[in-house]
Amino acid sequence: MTMTKSPLQVARAAYQPKMPVALQGQVSLKEGAKTQSVADQEEIQKLFPNTYGMPVIELVPQEGEATQVAPFNVGVILSGGQAPGGHNVICGLFDALKRINPENKLYGFLGGPSGLVEGKYAELTEDVIDEYRNTGGFDIIGSGRTKLEETEQFDNGIKVCNELGIKAIVIIGGDDSNTNACVLAEYYLQKNCGIQVIGCPKTIDGDLKNEMIETSFGFDTACKTFAELIGNIQRDANSAKKYWHFIRLMGRSASHIALECALQAQPNVCLISEEVEAKNMTLNEVVEQIVEVVVARANAGLNFGTILIPEGLIEFIPAMRVLIQELNDMLAENEEFAALEGDDAKREYVKSKLTAASCDLYRSLPKGIAKQLTLDRDPHGNVMVSQIETEKLLIEMVQKRLAQLKATKEYTGKFAALNHFFGYEGRCAMPSNFDADYCYSLGNTAAHLIAAGKTGYMALVKNLTKPASEWVAGGVPVTMMMNMERRHGKMKPVIQKALVDLNGAPFKYLAAHRADWADPQLSYIYPGPIQYYGPSEVCDQPTRTLMLEQSNN
Ligand code: FBP
């Protein structure tokens, strides 16, 4: 007989996620005070007249008889990059919908937001859902990065929802997708079409967090997966004693993933983009910071080590940021550039359009890196930093600098470097207990917000360093998290990205300990793989970031 599932897969299929007490029985809503956006209040209010200022909501246990709710249908969309736990949001949503009324139906829009616009969907029935409980990936319905922004797309959505009797759409996505969810909610209220929109905070990057959203789902599992790999590499480095490992980690602009992995594995160096920017560092200064550690360790006879590099680093070097901004504005809807054939023609075109300082910087970069900077932006206008091989650029520059130091006898070690990029390895990992529980609770929460007629909200679950039974579930108006930012050359309302806070406890911990971690007296940690069964202190711990952040409160 062929085996189609590993024993762990079978065990995980039967895992019952832990949930806050408030979600375990009948639920009612408690509304707080009116809210304001985090910045640019006047502009945001003008753009979102119907969804601005709504109160924060808390879900609380309901006393007495269950309220009868007429059956309704819901559509769900997975948007953007995969994040562990997405399937459990859908499973939690499904189970809560069925508890609210067994006749409720859940449809999944296929391939991301385009599924809604193009009317591509599948009904998610019990047998489908059961296949995906506590699994990683987004393959239950697929994901995509189509941006929902045109009224034509919104109107198509109305047609499709009406055909399926859908009363609400749940968009599981990051900051950009949830911004779009809010635009959609606002439009549907203006049109009075009766379709609600609820968001859920997803992204491994960890940059969708604020006063209300303690963390985005997927960050926990992805970081634990990367930290395991980094620990394994450190053990290899410490055994063979011959390589410097330059490890770039996903996370887009924010360095949360690199920081969390550093807290878990204690590498010799961890660069934090936000610090590089705050200190106004040049690329050469970043290189110098690495070289100092390499030289110090070589002097102690250790020609090996680990260096963590956040994937967005390059955007945070001030001169590089100006260059990227110029490239963004230049490349936005630039058909002339798109029509050019061959790398040389494109390079010459770019050089002719840049300011003198940016042009000099562009010319000084290795050609491969310069080309990577001009690759297509994603549909939200972001540079695709995952495709820029900053770790190779740094290796090359460190190598050059060490050669100079060797010539003057200031460095006598050996330098052999290997490059790694971790991102896709962790985005679809089997969710940790934390993510499995958190996501299932988020899905449940979304169902209750829908049943109560809410729209323009993001589902939230907080108190996350406490046992799951003490978590608090509710909803936050998406407009509360918004500000105005420049995108595609224009000012747009978007959910404010949370970058690493240099005054926050996680960064301060790194800053206080990194000299010890660089030191020849090794302090590597080998975190090992995620554990699903065993003592709670091994299996249910949230990230170090969350624990340090909350230990301050
Ligand atoms: P989201 O913001 O959509 O969650 O993206 C997560 C992410 O993994 C980033 O860390 C990375 O830069 C990007 O997706 C890679 O994009 P793609 O999946 O299109 O290669």
Short mmCIF file of N, CA and C and ligand atoms in Angstrom, two decimals, residues 79-83 145 173-177 202-205 207 249-253 257 311 378 382-387 421 423-424 427 497, ligand 1:
data_model
loop_
_atom_site.label_atom_id
_atom_site.label_comp_id
_atom_site.label_asym_id
_atom_site.label_seq_id
_atom_site.Cartn_x
_atom_site.Cartn_y
_atom_site.Cartn_z
N SER A 79 -4.54 36.11 -0.24
CA SER A 79 -3.90 37.13 -1.07
C SER A 79 -2.42 37.28 -0.74
N GLY A 80 -1.59 37.34 -1.77
CA GLY A 80 -0.15 37.61 -1.57
C GLY A 80 0.65 36.36 -1.25
N GLY A 81 1.79 36.57 -0.61
CA GLY A 81 2.72 35.48 -0.34
C GLY A 81 2.14 34.50 0.68
N GLN A 82 2.51 33.24 0.52
CA GLN A 82 2.03 32.20 1.44
C GLN A 82 2.54 32.48 2.87
N ALA A 83 1.77 32.03 3.84
CA ALA A 83 2.19 32.15 5.25
C ALA A 83 1.57 30.97 6.00
N ARG A 145 -1.46 37.88 -6.47
CA ARG A 145 -1.14 39.25 -6.05
C ARG A 145 -1.91 40.30 -6.86
N GLY A 173 -4.76 38.58 4.03
CA GLY A 173 -3.63 39.17 3.33
C GLY A 173 -2.78 40.06 4.21
N GLY A 174 -1.77 40.67 3.58
CA GLY A 174 -0.86 41.57 4.29
C GLY A 174 -1.39 42.99 4.29
N ASP A 175 -0.49 43.95 4.53
CA ASP A 175 -0.94 45.34 4.64
C ASP A 175 -1.59 45.84 3.36
N ASP A 176 -0.98 45.54 2.22
CA ASP A 176 -1.55 46.04 0.96
C ASP A 176 -2.90 45.40 0.67
N SER A 177 -3.01 44.09 0.88
CA SER A 177 -4.28 43.41 0.57
C SER A 177 -5.38 43.86 1.51
N LYS A 202 -2.23 38.55 7.65
CA LYS A 202 -1.29 37.50 7.23
C LYS A 202 0.01 38.11 6.74
N THR A 203 1.11 37.59 7.04
CA THR A 203 2.39 37.76 6.36
C THR A 203 3.53 37.25 7.24
N ILE A 204 4.41 36.49 6.62
CA ILE A 204 5.57 36.01 7.39
C ILE A 204 6.47 37.19 7.77
N ASP A 205 6.33 38.32 7.04
CA ASP A 205 7.26 39.44 7.24
C ASP A 205 7.12 40.08 8.62
N ASP A 207 5.41 42.59 9.43
CA ASP A 207 5.33 44.06 9.41
C ASP A 207 3.89 44.58 9.47
N LEU A 249 17.54 36.88 4.58
CA LEU A 249 16.23 36.38 5.02
C LEU A 249 15.12 37.25 4.48
N MET A 250 14.03 36.62 4.09
CA MET A 250 12.87 37.37 3.58
C MET A 250 12.36 38.35 4.63
N GLY A 251 11.42 39.14 4.20
CA GLY A 251 10.84 40.11 5.14
C GLY A 251 10.52 41.44 4.49
N ARG A 252 10.78 41.53 3.16
CA ARG A 252 10.62 42.80 2.45
C ARG A 252 11.38 43.91 3.15
N SER A 253 10.73 45.07 3.35
CA SER A 253 11.44 46.21 3.95
C SER A 253 11.82 45.94 5.40
N ILE A 257 12.09 39.48 10.61
CA ILE A 257 12.47 38.07 10.50
C ILE A 257 13.93 37.89 10.89
N GLU A 311 16.33 40.99 3.81
CA GLU A 311 16.31 41.12 2.34
C GLU A 311 16.12 42.55 1.86
N ASP A 378 6.19 44.84 -7.96
CA ASP A 378 5.01 44.00 -7.77
C ASP A 378 3.77 44.88 -8.01
N ASN A 382 5.93 47.85 -5.12
CA ASN A 382 7.12 47.57 -4.30
C ASN A 382 8.23 46.98 -5.15
N VAL A 383 9.48 47.33 -4.82
CA VAL A 383 10.63 46.67 -5.45
C VAL A 383 10.59 45.23 -4.95
N MET A 384 10.87 44.27 -5.82
CA MET A 384 10.83 42.87 -5.39
C MET A 384 12.19 42.53 -4.77
N VAL A 385 12.33 42.91 -3.51
CA VAL A 385 13.64 42.76 -2.86
C VAL A 385 14.08 41.31 -2.75
N SER A 386 13.10 40.39 -2.86
CA SER A 386 13.48 38.98 -2.77
C SER A 386 14.39 38.61 -3.94
N GLN A 387 14.37 39.42 -5.01
CA GLN A 387 15.18 39.07 -6.18
C GLN A 387 16.52 39.80 -6.23
N PHE A 421 19.81 32.07 0.87
CA PHE A 421 18.63 32.94 0.94
C PHE A 421 17.48 32.09 1.45
N GLY A 423 13.56 31.92 2.51
CA GLY A 423 12.26 32.58 2.40
C GLY A 423 11.24 31.52 2.07
N TYR A 424 11.39 30.98 0.86
CA TYR A 424 10.41 29.98 0.39
C TYR A 424 10.46 28.71 1.25
N ARG A 427 7.78 29.55 4.14
CA ARG A 427 6.47 30.18 3.95
C ARG A 427 5.31 29.19 3.97
N LYS A 497 3.00 50.40 7.60
CA LYS A 497 3.90 49.25 7.79
C LYS A 497 4.62 49.40 9.12
P1 FBP B 1 3.48 39.17 1.59
O1 FBP B 1 3.73 40.60 1.95
O2 FBP B 1 2.56 39.02 0.46
O3 FBP B 1 3.07 38.35 2.78
O4 FBP B 1 4.89 38.63 1.08
C1 FBP B 1 5.75 37.84 1.77
C2 FBP B 1 7.00 37.59 0.96
O5 FBP B 1 7.43 36.28 1.28
C3 FBP B 1 8.14 38.60 1.19
O6 FBP B 1 8.90 38.29 2.34
C4 FBP B 1 8.92 38.48 -0.08
O7 FBP B 1 9.68 39.62 -0.36
C5 FBP B 1 7.85 38.28 -1.11
O8 FBP B 1 6.76 37.65 -0.44
C6 FBP B 1 8.27 37.42 -2.27
O9 FBP B 1 7.30 37.46 -3.25
P2 FBP B 1 6.94 36.30 -4.26
O10 FBP B 1 6.16 35.30 -3.51
O11 FBP B 1 6.08 36.98 -5.26
O12 FBP B 1 8.21 35.75 -4.79
#
